């Protein structure tokens, strides 16, 4: 009991949350603390789980805000949250430690306590969206179709990537046929964006610099309207792209064989205006 009290920080998640559930009731403060405790630590993530306030939005009378208006860290783009540190004219990102300018909305601690985005645990914020009666309808306009982008970590072993393949293929069976689907892979040294508009999907691969920002925006490698394809009409193409995903360790040598689903590597010059 003394060991647990000493090595673990206070719990940092609401017990009512359903999207993220940790394997332990306490969270290690640092990696060495976790290793010395010799206890398994992890979390179970349930994407798109129902909110605890689904049937009663904003029951506590909190000051609401749209997701697009929440300040983000200038370095890592993390959202401002209850775990950040606050100074007189700035806030310090809880993820990377970068100091950011503080907006008037967050200047007083008494004000922050009543802000929707500053609550501990799971925070649900609304995005501007188009409402439709039936997302399964085949008559939806392009702007009304639901969109899903699968971002897959391929930095692990072949067994790890095989589990990811199976998960994405299962996802395809659960999504409405009208869904616009995109596929992005993240490896150790590169990011891949799949073009699935033909029976021979290709992966456009962009090398990730060791430091600094990406030299070019992913939307310039493959525009969004080209990356997203309708699931019902391109299901076989999407499945072929998913099956072609390989562990990034095989691609770190930057060797390209060509042919269907082979990565295309682009060399881009540094641009100061690139996002």
PDB file of C-alpha atoms in Angstrom:
ATOM      1  CA  UNK A   1       0.000   0.000   0.000  1.00  0.00           C
ATOM      2  CA  UNK A   2       2.852   2.346   0.815  1.00  0.00           C
ATOM      3  CA  UNK A   3       4.423   1.610  -2.583  1.00  0.00           C
ATOM      4  CA  UNK A   4       1.265   2.484  -4.495  1.00  0.00           C
ATOM      5  CA  UNK A   5       0.779   5.726  -2.612  1.00  0.00           C
ATOM      6  CA  UNK A   6       4.338   6.713  -3.266  1.00  0.00           C
ATOM      7  CA  UNK A   7       4.813   5.918  -6.934  1.00  0.00           C
ATOM      8  CA  UNK A   8       1.490   6.863  -8.469  1.00  0.00           C
ATOM      9  CA  UNK A   9       0.088  10.308  -9.137  1.00  0.00           C
ATOM     10  CA  UNK A  10      -3.551  11.126  -8.350  1.00  0.00           C
ATOM     11  CA  UNK A  11      -6.071   9.774 -10.764  1.00  0.00           C
ATOM     12  CA  UNK A  12      -6.438  12.007 -13.802  1.00  0.00           C
ATOM     13  CA  UNK A  13      -9.698  10.766 -15.270  1.00  0.00           C
ATOM     14  CA  UNK A  14     -13.317  10.919 -14.307  1.00  0.00           C
ATOM     15  CA  UNK A  15     -14.616   7.575 -13.090  1.00  0.00           C
ATOM     16  CA  UNK A  16     -17.749   8.164 -15.154  1.00  0.00           C
ATOM     17  CA  UNK A  17     -15.847   8.333 -18.435  1.00  0.00           C
ATOM     18  CA  UNK A  18     -16.536   5.548 -20.925  1.00  0.00           C
ATOM     19  CA  UNK A  19     -14.251   6.479 -23.818  1.00  0.00           C
ATOM     20  CA  UNK A  20     -10.986   5.825 -21.956  1.00  0.00           C
ATOM     21  CA  UNK A  21     -10.610   3.319 -19.138  1.00  0.00           C
ATOM     22  CA  UNK A  22      -7.154   2.801 -17.536  1.00  0.00           C
ATOM     23  CA  UNK A  23      -5.969  -0.610 -16.367  1.00  0.00           C
ATOM     24  CA  UNK A  24      -4.976   0.883 -13.000  1.00  0.00           C
ATOM     25  CA  UNK A  25      -6.690   3.384 -10.725  1.00  0.00           C
ATOM     26  CA  UNK A  26      -3.496   5.424 -10.459  1.00  0.00           C
ATOM     27  CA  UNK A  27      -1.270   6.751 -13.244  1.00  0.00           C
ATOM     28  CA  UNK A  28       2.546   6.612 -13.066  1.00  0.00           C
ATOM     29  CA  UNK A  29       4.108  10.074 -12.987  1.00  0.00           C
ATOM     30  CA  UNK A  30       7.111   9.062 -15.133  1.00  0.00           C
ATOM     31  CA  UNK A  31       8.311   6.090 -17.183  1.00  0.00           C
ATOM     32  CA  UNK A  32      10.958   5.088 -14.577  1.00  0.00           C
ATOM     33  CA  UNK A  33       8.232   5.059 -11.910  1.00  0.00           C
ATOM     34  CA  UNK A  34       6.105   2.785 -14.073  1.00  0.00           C
ATOM     35  CA  UNK A  35       9.017   0.421 -14.695  1.00  0.00           C
ATOM     36  CA  UNK A  36      10.037   0.249 -11.043  1.00  0.00           C
ATOM     37  CA  UNK A  37       6.480  -0.528  -9.975  1.00  0.00           C
ATOM     38  CA  UNK A  38       6.504  -3.655 -12.194  1.00  0.00           C
ATOM     39  CA  UNK A  39       2.749  -3.337 -12.788  1.00  0.00           C
ATOM     40  CA  UNK A  40       1.094  -3.527 -16.229  1.00  0.00           C
ATOM     41  CA  UNK A  41      -0.244  -0.165 -17.330  1.00  0.00           C
ATOM     42  CA  UNK A  42      -2.418   0.739 -20.297  1.00  0.00           C
ATOM     43  CA  UNK A  43      -5.784   2.078 -21.349  1.00  0.00           C
ATOM     44  CA  UNK A  44      -8.791   0.762 -23.241  1.00  0.00           C
ATOM     45  CA  UNK A  45     -10.035   3.289 -25.790  1.00  0.00           C
ATOM     46  CA  UNK A  46     -13.595   3.152 -27.154  1.00  0.00           C
ATOM     47  CA  UNK A  47     -13.839   5.625 -30.073  1.00  0.00           C
ATOM     48  CA  UNK A  48     -17.176   7.393 -30.471  1.00  0.00           C
ATOM     49  CA  UNK A  49     -18.512   5.945 -27.207  1.00  0.00           C
ATOM     50  CA  UNK A  50     -21.750   7.554 -26.000  1.00  0.00           C
ATOM     51  CA  UNK A  51     -21.178  10.612 -23.864  1.00  0.00           C
ATOM     52  CA  UNK A  52     -22.202  10.496 -20.234  1.00  0.00           C
ATOM     53  CA  UNK A  53     -24.350  13.556 -21.054  1.00  0.00           C
ATOM     54  CA  UNK A  54     -25.790  12.258 -24.333  1.00  0.00           C
ATOM     55  CA  UNK A  55     -29.410  12.712 -23.249  1.00  0.00           C
ATOM     56  CA  UNK A  56     -28.773  15.875 -21.241  1.00  0.00           C
ATOM     57  CA  UNK A  57     -26.202  18.156 -22.882  1.00  0.00           C
ATOM     58  CA  UNK A  58     -24.427  20.591 -20.601  1.00  0.00           C
ATOM     59  CA  UNK A  59     -26.347  19.592 -17.428  1.00  0.00           C
ATOM     60  CA  UNK A  60     -24.064  21.610 -15.160  1.00  0.00           C
ATOM     61  CA  UNK A  61     -24.710  24.946 -16.886  1.00  0.00           C
ATOM     62  CA  UNK A  62     -21.124  25.235 -18.147  1.00  0.00           C
ATOM     63  CA  UNK A  63     -20.111  27.968 -20.568  1.00  0.00           C
ATOM     64  CA  UNK A  64     -20.122  26.124 -23.935  1.00  0.00           C
ATOM     65  CA  UNK A  65     -17.710  26.565 -26.813  1.00  0.00           C
ATOM     66  CA  UNK A  66     -17.384  25.132 -30.315  1.00  0.00           C
ATOM     67  CA  UNK A  67     -14.520  22.730 -30.961  1.00  0.00           C
ATOM     68  CA  UNK A  68     -13.069  25.056 -33.608  1.00  0.00           C
ATOM     69  CA  UNK A  69     -12.752  27.867 -31.027  1.00  0.00           C
ATOM     70  CA  UNK A  70     -10.768  25.971 -28.388  1.00  0.00           C
ATOM     71  CA  UNK A  71      -7.160  27.256 -28.255  1.00  0.00           C
ATOM     72  CA  UNK A  72      -4.465  24.837 -29.392  1.00  0.00           C
ATOM     73  CA  UNK A  73      -0.772  24.642 -28.586  1.00  0.00           C
ATOM     74  CA  UNK A  74       1.405  26.428 -31.134  1.00  0.00           C
ATOM     75  CA  UNK A  75       3.956  23.578 -31.007  1.00  0.00           C
ATOM     76  CA  UNK A  76       2.085  20.248 -30.759  1.00  0.00           C
ATOM     77  CA  UNK A  77      -1.492  21.468 -31.489  1.00  0.00           C
ATOM     78  CA  UNK A  78      -2.822  19.921 -28.277  1.00  0.00           C
ATOM     79  CA  UNK A  79      -5.997  21.518 -26.902  1.00  0.00           C
ATOM     80  CA  UNK A  80      -6.027  23.688 -23.812  1.00  0.00           C
ATOM     81  CA  UNK A  81      -7.369  21.621 -20.910  1.00  0.00           C
ATOM     82  CA  UNK A  82      -7.693  21.330 -17.136  1.00  0.00           C
ATOM     83  CA  UNK A  83      -4.238  19.747 -16.808  1.00  0.00           C
ATOM     84  CA  UNK A  84      -2.352  22.713 -18.286  1.00  0.00           C
ATOM     85  CA  UNK A  85      -0.513  25.192 -16.075  1.00  0.00           C
ATOM     86  CA  UNK A  86      -1.578  28.828 -16.218  1.00  0.00           C
ATOM     87  CA  UNK A  87       0.425  32.014 -15.798  1.00  0.00           C
ATOM     88  CA  UNK A  88      -0.674  35.623 -15.865  1.00  0.00           C
ATOM     89  CA  UNK A  89      -0.405  35.985 -19.643  1.00  0.00           C
ATOM     90  CA  UNK A  90       0.056  32.449 -20.854  1.00  0.00           C
ATOM     91  CA  UNK A  91      -0.760  28.767 -20.512  1.00  0.00           C
ATOM     92  CA  UNK A  92       1.709  25.894 -20.596  1.00  0.00           C
ATOM     93  CA  UNK A  93       0.766  22.874 -22.682  1.00  0.00           C
ATOM     94  CA  UNK A  94       0.334  19.730 -20.605  1.00  0.00           C
ATOM     95  CA  UNK A  95       1.689  17.614 -23.478  1.00  0.00           C
ATOM     96  CA  UNK A  96       4.865  19.358 -24.636  1.00  0.00           C
ATOM     97  CA  UNK A  97       5.457  22.179 -22.129  1.00  0.00           C
ATOM     98  CA  UNK A  98       5.229  24.998 -24.668  1.00  0.00           C
ATOM     99  CA  UNK A  99       4.039  28.383 -23.390  1.00  0.00           C
ATOM    100  CA  UNK A 100       1.138  29.898 -25.325  1.00  0.00           C
ATOM    101  CA  UNK A 101      -0.687  33.220 -25.209  1.00  0.00           C
ATOM    102  CA  UNK A 102      -3.655  33.326 -22.852  1.00  0.00           C
ATOM    103  CA  UNK A 103      -7.006  34.561 -24.147  1.00  0.00           C
ATOM    104  CA  UNK A 104      -9.310  36.642 -21.886  1.00  0.00           C
ATOM    105  CA  UNK A 105     -11.668  33.648 -21.562  1.00  0.00           C
ATOM    106  CA  UNK A 106      -9.058  31.820 -19.464  1.00  0.00           C
ATOM    107  CA  UNK A 107      -7.404  34.603 -17.461  1.00  0.00           C
ATOM    108  CA  UNK A 108      -9.173  33.989 -14.148  1.00  0.00           C
ATOM    109  CA  UNK A 109      -9.233  30.636 -12.372  1.00  0.00           C
ATOM    110  CA  UNK A 110     -12.793  31.295 -11.198  1.00  0.00           C
ATOM    111  CA  UNK A 111     -13.842  31.677 -14.847  1.00  0.00           C
ATOM    112  CA  UNK A 112     -12.004  28.543 -15.976  1.00  0.00           C
ATOM    113  CA  UNK A 113     -13.913  26.407 -13.479  1.00  0.00           C
ATOM    114  CA  UNK A 114     -17.143  27.091 -15.395  1.00  0.00           C
ATOM    115  CA  UNK A 115     -15.801  26.450 -18.903  1.00  0.00           C
ATOM    116  CA  UNK A 116     -16.918  23.322 -20.712  1.00  0.00           C
ATOM    117  CA  UNK A 117     -13.495  22.592 -22.200  1.00  0.00           C
ATOM    118  CA  UNK A 118     -11.730  22.976 -18.839  1.00  0.00           C
ATOM    119  CA  UNK A 119     -13.486  20.102 -17.065  1.00  0.00           C
ATOM    120  CA  UNK A 120     -11.554  17.033 -15.971  1.00  0.00           C
ATOM    121  CA  UNK A 121     -12.276  13.640 -17.470  1.00  0.00           C
ATOM    122  CA  UNK A 122     -13.977  13.278 -20.852  1.00  0.00           C
ATOM    123  CA  UNK A 123     -14.838  16.541 -22.611  1.00  0.00           C
ATOM    124  CA  UNK A 124     -17.291  16.469 -25.528  1.00  0.00           C
ATOM    125  CA  UNK A 125     -17.403  19.541 -27.786  1.00  0.00           C
ATOM    126  CA  UNK A 126     -19.690  20.141 -30.737  1.00  0.00           C
ATOM    127  CA  UNK A 127     -18.418  20.638 -34.274  1.00  0.00           C
ATOM    128  CA  UNK A 128     -20.396  22.415 -36.962  1.00  0.00           C
ATOM    129  CA  UNK A 129     -22.056  19.696 -38.991  1.00  0.00           C
ATOM    130  CA  UNK A 130     -24.744  18.981 -41.566  1.00  0.00           C
ATOM    131  CA  UNK A 131     -27.753  17.177 -40.109  1.00  0.00           C
ATOM    132  CA  UNK A 132     -29.381  14.396 -42.130  1.00  0.00           C
ATOM    133  CA  UNK A 133     -32.315  12.114 -41.391  1.00  0.00           C
ATOM    134  CA  UNK A 134     -30.708   8.852 -42.568  1.00  0.00           C
ATOM    135  CA  UNK A 135     -26.942   8.399 -42.952  1.00  0.00           C
ATOM    136  CA  UNK A 136     -27.580   5.048 -44.666  1.00  0.00           C
ATOM    137  CA  UNK A 137     -29.501   6.685 -47.524  1.00  0.00           C
ATOM    138  CA  UNK A 138     -28.007   6.242 -51.002  1.00  0.00           C
ATOM    139  CA  UNK A 139     -29.374   9.661 -52.020  1.00  0.00           C
ATOM    140  CA  UNK A 140     -27.149  11.753 -49.751  1.00  0.00           C
ATOM    141  CA  UNK A 141     -25.356  14.688 -51.315  1.00  0.00           C
ATOM    142  CA  UNK A 142     -21.516  14.670 -51.098  1.00  0.00           C
ATOM    143  CA  UNK A 143     -21.524  17.264 -48.307  1.00  0.00           C
ATOM    144  CA  UNK A 144     -24.056  15.186 -46.342  1.00  0.00           C
ATOM    145  CA  UNK A 145     -22.133  11.914 -46.377  1.00  0.00           C
ATOM    146  CA  UNK A 146     -20.340  10.849 -43.206  1.00  0.00           C
ATOM    147  CA  UNK A 147     -16.548  10.786 -43.543  1.00  0.00           C
ATOM    148  CA  UNK A 148     -14.123   8.417 -41.854  1.00  0.00           C
ATOM    149  CA  UNK A 149     -10.321   8.592 -42.029  1.00  0.00           C
ATOM    150  CA  UNK A 150      -8.476   5.577 -40.616  1.00  0.00           C
ATOM    151  CA  UNK A 151      -5.076   6.601 -39.233  1.00  0.00           C
ATOM    152  CA  UNK A 152      -3.057   3.418 -38.714  1.00  0.00           C
ATOM    153  CA  UNK A 153       0.190   3.081 -36.761  1.00  0.00           C
ATOM    154  CA  UNK A 154       2.483   0.787 -38.786  1.00  0.00           C
ATOM    155  CA  UNK A 155       5.597   1.260 -36.651  1.00  0.00           C
ATOM    156  CA  UNK A 156       5.139  -2.120 -34.942  1.00  0.00           C
ATOM    157  CA  UNK A 157       5.763  -5.710 -35.950  1.00  0.00           C
ATOM    158  CA  UNK A 158       4.063  -7.668 -38.726  1.00  0.00           C
ATOM    159  CA  UNK A 159       1.750  -9.228 -36.132  1.00  0.00           C
ATOM    160  CA  UNK A 160       0.824  -5.759 -34.856  1.00  0.00           C
ATOM    161  CA  UNK A 161       0.026  -4.501 -38.359  1.00  0.00           C
ATOM    162  CA  UNK A 162      -1.983  -7.648 -39.120  1.00  0.00           C
ATOM    163  CA  UNK A 163      -4.223  -6.895 -36.143  1.00  0.00           C
ATOM    164  CA  UNK A 164      -4.647  -3.347 -37.493  1.00  0.00           C
ATOM    165  CA  UNK A 165      -5.554  -4.693 -40.939  1.00  0.00           C
ATOM    166  CA  UNK A 166      -8.204  -6.958 -39.443  1.00  0.00           C
ATOM    167  CA  UNK A 167      -9.624  -4.075 -37.427  1.00  0.00           C
ATOM    168  CA  UNK A 168      -9.920  -1.745 -40.414  1.00  0.00           C
ATOM    169  CA  UNK A 169     -11.483  -4.467 -42.581  1.00  0.00           C
ATOM    170  CA  UNK A 170     -14.051  -5.089 -39.858  1.00  0.00           C
ATOM    171  CA  UNK A 171     -14.717  -1.356 -39.737  1.00  0.00           C
ATOM    172  CA  UNK A 172     -15.527  -1.346 -43.458  1.00  0.00           C
ATOM    173  CA  UNK A 173     -18.299  -3.872 -42.848  1.00  0.00           C
ATOM    174  CA  UNK A 174     -19.853  -1.695 -40.137  1.00  0.00           C
ATOM    175  CA  UNK A 175     -19.860   1.645 -41.967  1.00  0.00           C
ATOM    176  CA  UNK A 176     -22.727   2.865 -44.196  1.00  0.00           C
ATOM    177  CA  UNK A 177     -22.126   2.448 -47.924  1.00  0.00           C
ATOM    178  CA  UNK A 178     -22.395   6.227 -48.413  1.00  0.00           C
ATOM    179  CA  UNK A 179     -19.417   6.866 -46.102  1.00  0.00           C
ATOM    180  CA  UNK A 180     -16.448   8.730 -47.550  1.00  0.00           C
ATOM    181  CA  UNK A 181     -13.378   6.760 -46.470  1.00  0.00           C
ATOM    182  CA  UNK A 182      -9.699   7.682 -46.315  1.00  0.00           C
ATOM    183  CA  UNK A 183      -6.603   5.776 -45.213  1.00  0.00           C
ATOM    184  CA  UNK A 184      -3.436   7.226 -43.667  1.00  0.00           C
ATOM    185  CA  UNK A 185      -0.511   5.286 -42.194  1.00  0.00           C
ATOM    186  CA  UNK A 186       2.035   6.607 -39.707  1.00  0.00           C
ATOM    187  CA  UNK A 187       5.419   4.900 -39.580  1.00  0.00           C
ATOM    188  CA  UNK A 188       8.706   5.520 -37.847  1.00  0.00           C
ATOM    189  CA  UNK A 189      10.031   7.902 -40.481  1.00  0.00           C
ATOM    190  CA  UNK A 190       7.155   8.545 -42.858  1.00  0.00           C
ATOM    191  CA  UNK A 191       3.451   9.208 -43.313  1.00  0.00           C
ATOM    192  CA  UNK A 192       1.505   7.469 -46.054  1.00  0.00           C
ATOM    193  CA  UNK A 193      -1.650   8.808 -47.740  1.00  0.00           C
ATOM    194  CA  UNK A 194      -3.569   6.317 -49.893  1.00  0.00           C
ATOM    195  CA  UNK A 195      -5.140   7.073 -53.261  1.00  0.00           C
ATOM    196  CA  UNK A 196      -7.918   4.488 -53.624  1.00  0.00           C
ATOM    197  CA  UNK A 197      -9.747   5.822 -56.670  1.00  0.00           C
ATOM    198  CA  UNK A 198      -8.684   2.916 -58.896  1.00  0.00           C
ATOM    199  CA  UNK A 199      -8.374  -0.853 -58.646  1.00  0.00           C
ATOM    200  CA  UNK A 200      -4.643  -0.334 -58.074  1.00  0.00           C
ATOM    201  CA  UNK A 201      -4.406   1.860 -54.941  1.00  0.00           C
ATOM    202  CA  UNK A 202      -1.166   3.710 -54.352  1.00  0.00           C
ATOM    203  CA  UNK A 203       0.383   5.033 -51.168  1.00  0.00           C
ATOM    204  CA  UNK A 204       1.951   8.497 -51.429  1.00  0.00           C
ATOM    205  CA  UNK A 205       4.635   8.536 -48.752  1.00  0.00           C
ATOM    206  CA  UNK A 206       6.060  11.668 -47.193  1.00  0.00           C
ATOM    207  CA  UNK A 207       9.218  11.506 -45.090  1.00  0.00           C
ATOM    208  CA  UNK A 208       8.930  12.988 -41.614  1.00  0.00           C
ATOM    209  CA  UNK A 209      11.817  15.323 -40.680  1.00  0.00           C
ATOM    210  CA  UNK A 210      13.718  14.572 -37.476  1.00  0.00           C
ATOM    211  CA  UNK A 211      12.982  18.109 -36.240  1.00  0.00           C
ATOM    212  CA  UNK A 212      10.633  20.941 -37.136  1.00  0.00           C
ATOM    213  CA  UNK A 213       7.439  20.994 -39.166  1.00  0.00           C
ATOM    214  CA  UNK A 214       6.529  18.903 -42.176  1.00  0.00           C
ATOM    215  CA  UNK A 215       7.980  20.469 -45.339  1.00  0.00           C
ATOM    216  CA  UNK A 216       4.652  20.201 -47.127  1.00  0.00           C
ATOM    217  CA  UNK A 217       1.004  19.783 -46.142  1.00  0.00           C
ATOM    218  CA  UNK A 218      -0.509  16.347 -46.676  1.00  0.00           C
ATOM    219  CA  UNK A 219      -3.336  17.979 -48.627  1.00  0.00           C
ATOM    220  CA  UNK A 220      -0.759  19.017 -51.224  1.00  0.00           C
ATOM    221  CA  UNK A 221       0.458  15.434 -51.569  1.00  0.00           C
ATOM    222  CA  UNK A 222      -3.102  14.228 -52.146  1.00  0.00           C
ATOM    223  CA  UNK A 223      -6.095  16.616 -51.922  1.00  0.00           C
ATOM    224  CA  UNK A 224      -8.860  15.601 -49.557  1.00  0.00           C
ATOM    225  CA  UNK A 225     -11.391  15.167 -52.366  1.00  0.00           C
ATOM    226  CA  UNK A 226      -9.009  12.640 -53.930  1.00  0.00           C
ATOM    227  CA  UNK A 227      -8.133  10.836 -50.704  1.00  0.00           C
ATOM    228  CA  UNK A 228     -11.758  10.291 -49.640  1.00  0.00           C
ATOM    229  CA  UNK A 229     -13.657   7.752 -51.726  1.00  0.00           C
ATOM    230  CA  UNK A 230     -17.191   6.447 -51.322  1.00  0.00           C
ATOM    231  CA  UNK A 231     -17.155   3.131 -49.495  1.00  0.00           C
ATOM    232  CA  UNK A 232     -19.984   1.498 -51.406  1.00  0.00           C
ATOM    233  CA  UNK A 233     -18.429   2.139 -54.820  1.00  0.00           C
ATOM    234  CA  UNK A 234     -14.791   1.519 -53.857  1.00  0.00           C
ATOM    235  CA  UNK A 235     -14.927  -1.178 -51.193  1.00  0.00           C
ATOM    236  CA  UNK A 236     -12.651  -3.574 -53.082  1.00  0.00           C
ATOM    237  CA  UNK A 237     -10.120  -0.796 -53.716  1.00  0.00           C
ATOM    238  CA  UNK A 238     -10.132   0.159 -50.048  1.00  0.00           C
ATOM    239  CA  UNK A 239      -9.718  -3.452 -48.946  1.00  0.00           C
ATOM    240  CA  UNK A 240      -6.762  -3.856 -51.320  1.00  0.00           C
ATOM    241  CA  UNK A 241      -5.132  -0.753 -49.853  1.00  0.00           C
ATOM    242  CA  UNK A 242      -5.657  -2.039 -46.304  1.00  0.00           C
ATOM    243  CA  UNK A 243      -4.162  -5.429 -47.188  1.00  0.00           C
ATOM    244  CA  UNK A 244      -1.096  -3.673 -48.640  1.00  0.00           C
ATOM    245  CA  UNK A 245      -0.179  -1.952 -45.381  1.00  0.00           C
ATOM    246  CA  UNK A 246       3.231  -3.123 -44.159  1.00  0.00           C
ATOM    247  CA  UNK A 247       5.343  -2.429 -41.062  1.00  0.00           C
ATOM    248  CA  UNK A 248       7.334   0.765 -41.478  1.00  0.00           C
ATOM    249  CA  UNK A 249      10.562  -1.061 -40.565  1.00  0.00           C
ATOM    250  CA  UNK A 250      10.417  -2.545 -44.068  1.00  0.00           C
ATOM    251  CA  UNK A 251      10.197   0.914 -45.625  1.00  0.00           C
ATOM    252  CA  UNK A 252      12.808   2.770 -43.563  1.00  0.00           C
ATOM    253  CA  UNK A 253      15.417   2.072 -46.225  1.00  0.00           C
ATOM    254  CA  UNK A 254      13.278   4.159 -48.626  1.00  0.00           C
ATOM    255  CA  UNK A 255      13.363   1.398 -51.250  1.00  0.00           C
ATOM    256  CA  UNK A 256      10.475   1.356 -53.751  1.00  0.00           C
ATOM    257  CA  UNK A 257       9.678  -1.600 -56.001  1.00  0.00           C
ATOM    258  CA  UNK A 258       6.816   0.023 -57.884  1.00  0.00           C
ATOM    259  CA  UNK A 259       3.550  -1.621 -58.902  1.00  0.00           C
ATOM    260  CA  UNK A 260       0.189  -1.665 -57.136  1.00  0.00           C
ATOM    261  CA  UNK A 261       0.136  -0.200 -53.648  1.00  0.00           C
ATOM    262  CA  UNK A 262       3.869   0.513 -53.717  1.00  0.00           C
ATOM    263  CA  UNK A 263       4.858   3.641 -51.793  1.00  0.00           C
ATOM    264  CA  UNK A 264       5.810   6.715 -53.788  1.00  0.00           C
ATOM    265  CA  UNK A 265       8.475   8.774 -52.086  1.00  0.00           C
ATOM    266  CA  UNK A 266       8.620  12.491 -52.820  1.00  0.00           C
ATOM    267  CA  UNK A 267      11.444  14.907 -52.085  1.00  0.00           C
ATOM    268  CA  UNK A 268      10.249  18.399 -51.251  1.00  0.00           C
ATOM    269  CA  UNK A 269      12.196  21.556 -50.618  1.00  0.00           C
ATOM    270  CA  UNK A 270      11.654  23.443 -47.399  1.00  0.00           C
ATOM    271  CA  UNK A 271       8.910  26.035 -47.677  1.00  0.00           C
ATOM    272  CA  UNK A 272       8.412  28.671 -44.998  1.00  0.00           C
ATOM    273  CA  UNK A 273       4.688  28.906 -45.745  1.00  0.00           C
ATOM    274  CA  UNK A 274       3.972  25.176 -45.600  1.00  0.00           C
ATOM    275  CA  UNK A 275       1.545  24.015 -42.913  1.00  0.00           C
TER     276      UNK A 275
END
